[in-house]
Amino acid sequence: GQQVMQIPQYQHVQEGEDFTTYCNSSTTLSNIQWYKQRPGGHPVFLIQLVKSGEVKKQKRLTFQFGEAKKNSSLHITATQTTDVGTYFCAGPSGTYKYIFGTGTRLKVLA
Amino acid sequence: NAGVTQTPKFQVLKTGQSMTLQCAQDMNHNSMYWYRQDPGMGLRLIYYSASEGTTDKGEVPNGYNVSRLNKREFSLRLESAAPSQTSVYFCASSGRGLDPYGYTFGSGTRLTVV
């Protein structure tokens, strides 16, 4: 069945360093979504990418959708302690639902 | 505040006991979902309801049943709880199945089966 994998599973960075998480799908995606989950919290929607090669920015976060629409990345510039959490990508599976990636847990050391 | 409300927030069950997790949304969303989250496994879809009156299995439906009671409410039932069902359960909703504004999640139910 369809699988969405993320790497790395964990990442520890010093505050101010950059961070990137990668999302890879076993199938071509019509779109991809990203979510953030703070420790002890629930996932919160960040953004959706639709077009091949699309790049979107939200302040220090840069999201990219691969040319083949099978992979995506989230890059955070100059991490802050508020960036701590787990980042998930999600790809459509059929018409009505999304399959979530395994997530990347980010820890930021002050 | 508008959103997705889950009850209870915490629950401890003995093996073999049954319980129902409740979920309600007040955003007039058509689609609702139940996910479970386990360490290192991400979010796995248990069941979903694309619209009122319909329910379908997700990736891990065994041991669970659901009811879409009305447009607002979507409940998840464990008929005979097992330790393997220890997890954090999230309910989510969206305007439609592949909503460009994403899913809105509830705050979760932390379930322990002993």
CSV table of C-alpha atoms in Angstrom, one decimal:
chain,number,residue,atom,x,y,z
A,1,GLY,CA,0.0,0.0,0.0
A,2,GLN,CA,0.9,3.7,-0.2
A,3,GLN,CA,3.6,4.7,2.2
A,4,VAL,CA,4.9,8.1,3.3
A,5,MET,CA,8.3,8.1,5.0
A,6,GLN,CA,10.2,10.9,6.7
A,7,ILE,CA,13.8,11.3,7.6
A,8,PRO,CA,15.4,11.8,9.9
A,9,GLN,CA,13.3,10.4,12.7
A,10,TYR,CA,15.0,12.7,15.3
A,11,GLN,CA,17.1,15.8,15.0
A,12,HIS,CA,18.8,17.8,17.7
A,13,VAL,CA,20.2,21.2,16.8
A,14,GLN,CA,21.7,24.1,18.6
A,15,GLU,CA,19.5,27.2,18.6
A,16,GLY,CA,20.3,29.3,15.6
A,17,GLU,CA,21.3,26.3,13.4
A,18,ASP,CA,19.2,25.3,10.4
A,19,PHE,CA,17.0,22.2,10.2
A,20,THR,CA,15.6,20.2,7.3
A,21,THR,CA,13.2,17.2,7.2
A,22,TYR,CA,12.5,15.2,4.1
A,23,CYS,CA,9.3,13.4,3.1
A,24,ASN,CA,9.2,10.6,0.5
A,25,SER,CA,6.1,9.0,-0.9
A,26,SER,CA,5.9,5.6,-2.7
A,27,THR,CA,3.4,7.1,-5.1
A,28,THR,CA,3.0,10.4,-7.0
A,29,LEU,CA,1.0,12.9,-5.0
A,30,SER,CA,-1.6,15.4,-6.1
A,31,ASN,CA,-0.6,17.6,-3.2
A,32,ILE,CA,1.2,17.4,0.1
A,33,GLN,CA,0.4,18.9,3.5
A,34,TRP,CA,2.6,19.7,6.5
A,35,TYR,CA,1.7,19.8,10.1
A,36,LYS,CA,3.4,20.7,13.4
A,37,GLN,CA,2.8,19.0,16.7
A,38,ARG,CA,4.2,20.6,19.9
A,39,PRO,CA,5.2,18.2,22.7
A,40,GLY,CA,2.0,17.0,24.4
A,41,GLY,CA,-0.2,18.7,21.8
A,42,HIS,CA,-2.1,17.9,18.7
A,43,PRO,CA,-1.1,18.3,15.0
A,44,VAL,CA,-1.7,21.8,13.6
A,45,PHE,CA,-1.9,22.4,9.8
A,46,LEU,CA,0.9,24.5,8.4
A,47,ILE,CA,0.6,24.5,4.6
A,48,GLN,CA,-0.4,22.7,1.4
A,49,LEU,CA,1.8,22.4,-1.7
A,50,VAL,CA,0.2,21.5,-5.0
A,51,LYS,CA,2.4,22.3,-8.0
A,52,SER,CA,5.5,20.4,-9.2
A,53,GLY,CA,8.6,22.2,-7.9
A,54,GLU,CA,6.5,24.6,-5.8
A,55,VAL,CA,8.3,26.5,-3.0
A,56,LYS,CA,6.4,28.4,-0.3
A,57,LYS,CA,7.7,30.3,2.7
A,58,GLN,CA,6.3,31.1,6.1
A,59,LYS,CA,8.8,33.4,7.9
A,60,ARG,CA,11.7,31.1,8.7
A,61,LEU,CA,10.1,28.0,7.2
A,62,THR,CA,10.6,27.0,3.6
A,63,PHE,CA,8.5,24.2,2.1
A,64,GLN,CA,9.3,22.6,-1.2
A,65,PHE,CA,7.5,20.0,-3.4
A,66,GLY,CA,9.6,17.9,-5.6
A,67,GLU,CA,9.5,18.0,-9.4
A,68,ALA,CA,8.2,14.4,-9.6
A,69,LYS,CA,5.7,15.2,-6.9
A,70,LYS,CA,6.9,12.2,-4.8
A,71,ASN,CA,8.9,14.1,-2.2
A,72,SER,CA,8.9,17.2,-0.2
A,73,SER,CA,11.0,19.1,2.3
A,74,LEU,CA,10.7,21.5,5.2
A,75,HIS,CA,13.6,23.7,6.0
A,76,ILE,CA,13.8,25.9,9.1
A,77,THR,CA,16.4,28.7,9.1
A,78,ALA,CA,18.0,29.7,12.3
A,79,THR,CA,15.9,27.5,14.6
A,80,GLN,CA,14.4,28.9,17.8
A,81,THR,CA,13.2,27.1,20.9
A,82,THR,CA,9.6,27.7,19.7
A,83,ASP,CA,10.3,25.4,16.8
A,84,VAL,CA,10.5,22.4,19.1
A,85,GLY,CA,8.0,19.6,18.1
A,86,THR,CA,7.3,16.9,15.6
A,87,TYR,CA,6.8,17.8,11.9
A,88,PHE,CA,4.6,15.6,9.8
A,89,CYS,CA,4.0,15.5,6.1
A,90,ALA,CA,0.7,14.0,4.7
A,91,GLY,CA,-0.2,12.8,1.3
A,92,PRO,CA,-3.6,12.1,-0.2
A,93,SER,CA,-4.8,8.5,-0.3
A,94,GLY,CA,-7.8,8.3,-2.6
A,95,THR,CA,-10.4,11.0,-2.6
A,96,TYR,CA,-11.2,11.5,1.1
A,97,LYS,CA,-8.2,11.0,3.3
A,98,TYR,CA,-4.6,11.7,4.0
A,99,ILE,CA,-1.8,9.3,5.0
A,100,PHE,CA,0.7,10.8,7.4
A,101,GLY,CA,4.4,10.4,7.4
A,102,THR,CA,6.3,9.0,10.4
A,103,GLY,CA,7.3,12.4,11.5
A,104,THR,CA,10.5,14.1,12.5
A,105,ARG,CA,11.0,15.1,16.1
A,106,LEU,CA,13.0,18.3,16.4
A,107,LYS,CA,14.7,19.3,19.6
A,108,VAL,CA,16.4,22.7,19.9
A,109,LEU,CA,19.2,23.2,22.5
A,110,ALA,CA,19.4,26.7,23.8
B,1,ASN,CA,-14.0,28.4,20.7
B,2,ALA,CA,-14.7,26.7,17.4
B,3,GLY,CA,-12.9,23.5,16.9
B,4,VAL,CA,-12.8,19.7,17.6
B,5,THR,CA,-13.7,18.5,21.1
B,6,GLN,CA,-12.7,15.1,22.3
B,7,THR,CA,-13.7,13.3,25.5
B,8,PRO,CA,-12.3,12.0,27.7
B,9,LYS,CA,-8.8,13.4,27.7
B,10,PHE,CA,-7.3,10.4,29.7
B,11,GLN,CA,-8.6,6.9,30.3
B,12,VAL,CA,-7.2,3.7,31.8
B,13,LEU,CA,-9.0,0.5,30.9
B,14,LYS,CA,-8.5,-3.1,31.9
B,15,THR,CA,-8.1,-5.7,29.2
B,16,GLY,CA,-11.4,-6.7,27.9
B,17,GLN,CA,-13.3,-3.6,29.0
B,18,SER,CA,-15.2,-1.5,26.4
B,19,MET,CA,-15.4,2.2,26.0
B,20,THR,CA,-16.4,4.9,23.5
B,21,LEU,CA,-14.3,7.9,22.6
B,22,GLN,CA,-16.4,10.9,21.7
B,23,CYS,CA,-15.6,13.6,19.2
B,24,ALA,CA,-17.6,16.7,18.2
B,25,GLN,CA,-16.9,19.5,15.8
B,26,ASP,CA,-18.6,22.8,15.4
B,27,MET,CA,-17.1,24.0,12.1
B,28,ASN,CA,-19.8,22.5,9.9
B,29,HIS,CA,-17.2,20.1,8.4
B,30,ASN,CA,-18.3,17.3,6.3
B,31,SER,CA,-15.5,14.8,6.9
B,32,MET,CA,-14.3,13.4,10.2
B,33,TYR,CA,-11.4,11.0,11.0
B,34,TRP,CA,-10.0,8.9,13.8
B,35,TYR,CA,-6.2,8.5,14.1
B,36,ARG,CA,-4.0,6.8,16.6
B,37,GLN,CA,-0.5,7.9,17.4
B,38,ASP,CA,2.2,5.6,18.7
B,39,PRO,CA,5.9,6.4,19.2
B,40,GLY,CA,7.8,6.1,15.9
B,41,MET,CA,4.7,5.2,14.0
B,42,GLY,CA,3.3,8.6,13.1
B,43,LEU,CA,-0.4,9.0,12.8
B,44,ARG,CA,-2.3,6.0,11.5
B,45,LEU,CA,-5.9,6.2,10.2
B,46,ILE,CA,-8.4,4.0,12.0
B,47,TYR,CA,-11.7,5.0,10.4
B,48,TYR,CA,-13.1,8.0,8.6
B,49,SER,CA,-16.4,9.4,7.6
B,50,ALA,CA,-16.3,11.3,4.3
B,51,SER,CA,-19.8,12.7,4.9
B,52,GLU,CA,-22.7,12.3,7.3
B,53,GLY,CA,-24.1,8.8,6.8
B,54,THR,CA,-20.9,7.1,5.6
B,55,THR,CA,-18.0,5.5,7.3
B,56,ASP,CA,-15.0,3.6,5.9
B,57,LYS,CA,-12.0,1.7,7.2
B,58,GLY,CA,-8.6,3.2,7.3
B,59,GLU,CA,-5.2,1.6,7.8
B,60,VAL,CA,-5.7,0.0,11.2
B,61,PRO,CA,-9.4,-0.7,11.8
B,62,ASN,CA,-9.2,-4.0,13.6
B,63,GLY,CA,-10.6,-3.9,17.1
B,64,TYR,CA,-12.6,-0.7,16.6
B,65,ASN,CA,-16.0,0.4,15.4
B,66,VAL,CA,-17.3,3.9,14.6
B,67,SER,CA,-20.6,5.8,14.4
B,68,ARG,CA,-21.2,9.0,12.6
B,69,LEU,CA,-24.1,10.1,14.9
B,70,ASN,CA,-24.8,13.3,12.9
B,71,LYS,CA,-22.8,15.9,11.0
B,72,ARG,CA,-21.1,17.1,14.2
B,73,GLU,CA,-20.3,13.9,16.1
B,74,PHE,CA,-18.1,10.9,15.3
B,75,SER,CA,-17.5,8.3,18.0
B,76,LEU,CA,-14.9,5.5,18.2
B,77,ARG,CA,-15.7,2.4,20.2
B,78,LEU,CA,-13.4,-0.3,21.6
B,79,GLU,CA,-15.5,-3.4,22.2
B,80,SER,CA,-12.8,-5.4,24.1
B,81,ALA,CA,-9.8,-3.4,24.8
B,82,ALA,CA,-6.3,-4.9,24.4
B,83,PRO,CA,-2.9,-3.6,25.6
B,84,SER,CA,-2.0,-3.1,21.9
B,85,GLN,CA,-4.6,-0.4,21.8
B,86,THR,CA,-2.7,1.7,24.3
B,87,SER,CA,-2.1,4.9,22.3
B,88,VAL,CA,-3.0,8.5,21.9
B,89,TYR,CA,-6.2,8.9,19.8
B,90,PHE,CA,-6.9,12.0,17.7
B,91,CYS,CA,-10.1,13.0,16.1
B,92,ALA,CA,-9.9,15.4,13.2
B,93,SER,CA,-12.3,17.1,10.8
B,94,SER,CA,-12.1,18.9,7.4
B,95,GLY,CA,-14.5,20.7,5.2
B,96,ARG,CA,-14.1,18.0,2.6
B,97,GLY,CA,-11.9,14.9,2.1
B,98,LEU,CA,-8.9,16.6,0.5
B,99,ASP,CA,-9.3,20.0,2.1
B,100,PRO,CA,-6.6,22.6,1.1
B,101,TYR,CA,-7.0,24.1,4.5
B,102,GLY,CA,-6.0,20.8,6.1
B,103,TYR,CA,-7.4,18.9,9.0
B,104,THR,CA,-8.4,20.4,12.4
B,105,PHE,CA,-7.4,18.0,15.2
B,106,GLY,CA,-8.8,17.6,18.7
B,107,SER,CA,-6.6,17.7,21.7
B,108,GLY,CA,-6.5,13.9,21.9
B,109,THR,CA,-7.4,11.0,24.3
B,110,ARG,CA,-4.6,9.3,26.0
B,111,LEU,CA,-5.7,5.7,26.5
B,112,THR,CA,-3.8,3.1,28.6
B,113,VAL,CA,-5.0,-0.5,28.6
B,114,VAL,CA,-3.6,-2.6,31.4
